[in-house]
């Protein structure tokens, strides 16, 4: 199995043990004395029964109650898939895309335009083909579908066009959550199949600072009851929604994420949950989201440590850049944020493919970011030193002035050497003769080749029909967007 995270003793640690303890105490102090807004009645009732104090929609959770509830959550997640390997968190950093922007750079014209369901399908097929991307987010918004039911169209299109695990980020109410659970059961062969290896998981957002949305909490309870893993994503932005200091911003984010975990565990002890951080600091000139600042990288590594200290799996927002196109700024931002997350040992990482503060998707940028991920993953692996890798027998066989090109030891270990898929490492003359072709052109060509030729693992006909029927029952105007496992698309 691929190892895409460093061993525990080699992890990047931003925070000292004393720092972690103080952050822990500060976040729990916030939960116990200031509290969080919990508008969902079922979540408030569960927290009250577990020992929290409820005052209207404000819920305060004593520190001992928080610790007891968080301890109920499993330390790792199993993420099943309909036609791909089952993933287990804690065995390396798992990469996914980002979501859910409303703009895309057209692959053929390069023009920026609104996203559609066809884009969601195309990106899913590319993700399905890229080995470096472990599971699939709903990557873009299907803006040509009804907004109140858009999440159903998007999850159908994604499930229909990848065999990998799917993490939905746009199912934000209990009605659509029930439909998504029905679809998961159809794929997994029933309720037990979902609980053993759930083919979907759900990411649900908090409302910073210190708040939740009623619909997402109700959706969380639907998912938790079915055994579908749930993540609570907090997006602290220093200076606007959280204190401008990084420690203060982390404190608010930790409190938000833990409050969601506590609500779920109070109602469904042992339910699979994770926490997700997408931290940043506001742009001091505009007040907007920065994307790619050094504070983002420090916060990402620190938040990963925090999640590990609570024994919770962590999905870390990474590869964030404010750059408007692939280039020097985007490459530096992505490399630093990816290195920070992987070296800190994040369980999951979301972000591949986006530019302009995650507002716009770029096909070649997605491909190039997976290449960058391979480089960082190789860095995280370090150097294995043992009798085999010291290669003394090979050194003896070749001797002075020899060559290792034909040695059997070299042939056996060639697979360990990173080889570029789109990076250019040719000679200058070869580059010139090839028309000065660079990584951007190679990545765009790879994306086109995938869309021209890649065929996703098809669903069995009866499962595909059941999925269509499930969505059609929820939406009488449902239109089929994709033919599963084929290159062509159609509407019916």
mmCIF file of N, CA, C and O in Angstrom, residues 23 208 234-256 277-282 299:
data_model
loop_
_atom_site.group_PDB
_atom_site.id
_atom_site.type_symbol
_atom_site.label_atom_id
_atom_site.label_comp_id
_atom_site.label_asym_id
_atom_site.label_seq_id
_atom_site.Cartn_x
_atom_site.Cartn_y
_atom_site.Cartn_z
ATOM 1 N N UNK A 23 -4.258 25.071 24.064
ATOM 2 C CA UNK A 23 -5.322 25.150 23.067
ATOM 3 C C UNK A 23 -6.518 24.289 23.466
ATOM 4 O O UNK A 23 -7.677 24.698 23.326
ATOM 5 N N UNK A 208 -19.049 29.921 11.257
ATOM 6 C CA UNK A 208 -18.084 30.619 12.088
ATOM 7 C C UNK A 208 -18.523 32.077 12.281
ATOM 8 O O UNK A 208 -18.916 32.725 11.310
ATOM 9 N N UNK A 234 -14.746 23.479 9.675
ATOM 10 C CA UNK A 234 -14.711 24.842 10.176
ATOM 11 C C UNK A 234 -13.741 25.639 9.315
ATOM 12 O O UNK A 234 -12.687 25.134 8.921
ATOM 13 N N UNK A 235 -14.124 26.862 9.001
ATOM 14 C CA UNK A 235 -13.314 27.703 8.125
ATOM 15 C C UNK A 235 -12.976 29.016 8.837
ATOM 16 O O UNK A 235 -13.453 30.093 8.448
ATOM 17 N N UNK A 236 -12.177 28.944 9.904
ATOM 18 C CA UNK A 236 -11.836 30.167 10.635
ATOM 19 C C UNK A 236 -11.001 31.116 9.786
ATOM 20 O O UNK A 236 -10.003 30.710 9.192
ATOM 21 N N UNK A 237 -11.426 32.359 9.723
ATOM 22 C CA UNK A 237 -10.679 33.369 8.982
ATOM 23 C C UNK A 237 -10.261 34.457 9.956
ATOM 24 O O UNK A 237 -11.069 35.278 10.384
ATOM 25 N N UNK A 238 -8.975 34.422 10.300
ATOM 26 C CA UNK A 238 -8.448 35.334 11.289
ATOM 27 C C UNK A 238 -8.682 36.784 10.922
ATOM 28 O O UNK A 238 -8.388 37.213 9.808
ATOM 29 N N UNK A 239 -9.219 37.541 11.858
ATOM 30 C CA UNK A 239 -9.439 38.961 11.649
ATOM 31 C C UNK A 239 -10.849 39.306 11.251
ATOM 32 O O UNK A 239 -11.252 40.464 11.347
ATOM 33 N N UNK A 240 -11.621 38.314 10.777
ATOM 34 C CA UNK A 240 -13.010 38.599 10.389
ATOM 35 C C UNK A 240 -13.986 37.713 11.158
ATOM 36 O O UNK A 240 -14.838 38.204 11.888
ATOM 37 N N UNK A 241 -13.865 36.394 11.029
ATOM 38 C CA UNK A 241 -14.786 35.506 11.752
ATOM 39 C C UNK A 241 -14.150 34.915 13.002
ATOM 40 O O UNK A 241 -14.848 34.265 13.785
ATOM 41 N N UNK A 242 -12.861 35.101 13.162
ATOM 42 C CA UNK A 242 -12.160 34.638 14.362
ATOM 43 C C UNK A 242 -11.112 35.689 14.733
ATOM 44 O O UNK A 242 -10.801 36.575 13.937
ATOM 45 N N UNK A 243 -10.544 35.581 15.944
ATOM 46 C CA UNK A 243 -9.471 36.523 16.302
ATOM 47 C C UNK A 243 -8.347 36.486 15.276
ATOM 48 O O UNK A 243 -8.102 35.465 14.624
ATOM 49 N N UNK A 244 -7.655 37.612 15.133
ATOM 50 C CA UNK A 244 -6.612 37.697 14.116
ATOM 51 C C UNK A 244 -5.393 36.867 14.475
ATOM 52 O O UNK A 244 -4.627 36.465 13.591
ATOM 53 N N UNK A 245 -5.193 36.563 15.751
ATOM 54 C CA UNK A 245 -4.062 35.723 16.144
ATOM 55 C C UNK A 245 -4.340 34.283 15.768
ATOM 56 O O UNK A 245 -5.479 33.808 15.844
ATOM 57 N N UNK A 246 -3.308 33.568 15.373
ATOM 58 C CA UNK A 246 -3.506 32.187 14.936
ATOM 59 C C UNK A 246 -3.983 31.302 16.077
ATOM 60 O O UNK A 246 -4.834 30.418 15.873
ATOM 61 N N UNK A 247 -3.479 31.510 17.298
ATOM 62 C CA UNK A 247 -3.928 30.702 18.436
ATOM 63 C C UNK A 247 -5.403 30.962 18.733
ATOM 64 O O UNK A 247 -6.172 30.030 19.022
ATOM 65 N N UNK A 248 -5.819 32.220 18.651
ATOM 66 C CA UNK A 248 -7.221 32.533 18.879
ATOM 67 C C UNK A 248 -8.118 31.965 17.806
ATOM 68 O O UNK A 248 -9.222 31.475 18.082
ATOM 69 N N UNK A 249 -7.651 32.030 16.564
ATOM 70 C CA UNK A 249 -8.420 31.478 15.455
ATOM 71 C C UNK A 249 -8.574 29.970 15.599
ATOM 72 O O UNK A 249 -9.658 29.413 15.382
ATOM 73 N N UNK A 250 -7.497 29.293 15.970
ATOM 74 C CA UNK A 250 -7.566 27.853 16.201
ATOM 75 C C UNK A 250 -8.536 27.512 17.324
ATOM 76 O O UNK A 250 -9.294 26.540 17.235
ATOM 77 N N UNK A 251 -8.539 28.313 18.370
ATOM 78 C CA UNK A 251 -9.412 28.053 19.509
ATOM 79 C C UNK A 251 -10.871 28.034 19.079
ATOM 80 O O UNK A 251 -11.643 27.131 19.440
ATOM 81 N N UNK A 252 -11.277 29.024 18.286
ATOM 82 C CA UNK A 252 -12.655 29.078 17.804
ATOM 83 C C UNK A 252 -12.954 27.883 16.898
ATOM 84 O O UNK A 252 -13.994 27.223 17.032
ATOM 85 N N UNK A 253 -12.041 27.583 15.983
ATOM 86 C CA UNK A 253 -12.258 26.463 15.080
ATOM 87 C C UNK A 253 -12.363 25.131 15.801
ATOM 88 O O UNK A 253 -13.216 24.296 15.475
ATOM 89 N N UNK A 254 -11.495 24.916 16.771
ATOM 90 C CA UNK A 254 -11.535 23.667 17.541
ATOM 91 C C UNK A 254 -12.871 23.540 18.267
ATOM 92 O O UNK A 254 -13.505 22.475 18.263
ATOM 93 N N UNK A 255 -13.312 24.623 18.895
ATOM 94 C CA UNK A 255 -14.574 24.582 19.630
ATOM 95 C C UNK A 255 -15.735 24.242 18.701
ATOM 96 O O UNK A 255 -16.612 23.434 19.049
ATOM 97 N N UNK A 256 -15.765 24.851 17.527
ATOM 98 C CA UNK A 256 -16.840 24.565 16.567
ATOM 99 C C UNK A 256 -16.837 23.100 16.149
ATOM 100 O O UNK A 256 -17.876 22.426 16.169
ATOM 101 N N UNK A 277 -10.518 21.220 8.820
ATOM 102 C CA UNK A 277 -10.142 22.617 8.974
ATOM 103 C C UNK A 277 -9.762 23.186 7.604
ATOM 104 O O UNK A 277 -8.993 22.579 6.867
ATOM 105 N N UNK A 278 -10.304 24.351 7.306
ATOM 106 C CA UNK A 278 -9.858 25.121 6.145
ATOM 107 C C UNK A 278 -9.540 26.519 6.667
ATOM 108 O O UNK A 278 -10.338 27.450 6.543
ATOM 109 N N UNK A 279 -8.385 26.665 7.303
ATOM 110 C CA UNK A 279 -8.082 27.918 8.006
ATOM 111 C C UNK A 279 -7.429 28.942 7.098
ATOM 112 O O UNK A 279 -6.769 28.616 6.110
ATOM 113 N N UNK A 280 -7.605 30.209 7.433
ATOM 114 C CA UNK A 280 -6.968 31.275 6.688
ATOM 115 C C UNK A 280 -6.952 32.540 7.540
ATOM 116 O O UNK A 280 -7.465 32.559 8.658
ATOM 117 N N UNK A 281 -6.371 33.574 6.985
ATOM 118 C CA UNK A 281 -6.380 34.907 7.582
ATOM 119 C C UNK A 281 -6.879 35.858 6.509
ATOM 120 O O UNK A 281 -6.508 35.742 5.338
ATOM 121 N N UNK A 282 -7.734 36.798 6.886
ATOM 122 C CA UNK A 282 -8.307 37.679 5.880
ATOM 123 C C UNK A 282 -7.235 38.530 5.215
ATOM 124 O O UNK A 282 -6.201 38.852 5.802
ATOM 125 N N UNK A 299 -1.294 27.049 10.173
ATOM 126 C CA UNK A 299 -2.548 26.650 10.800
ATOM 127 C C UNK A 299 -2.945 25.232 10.399
ATOM 128 O O UNK A 299 -3.459 24.466 11.221
#
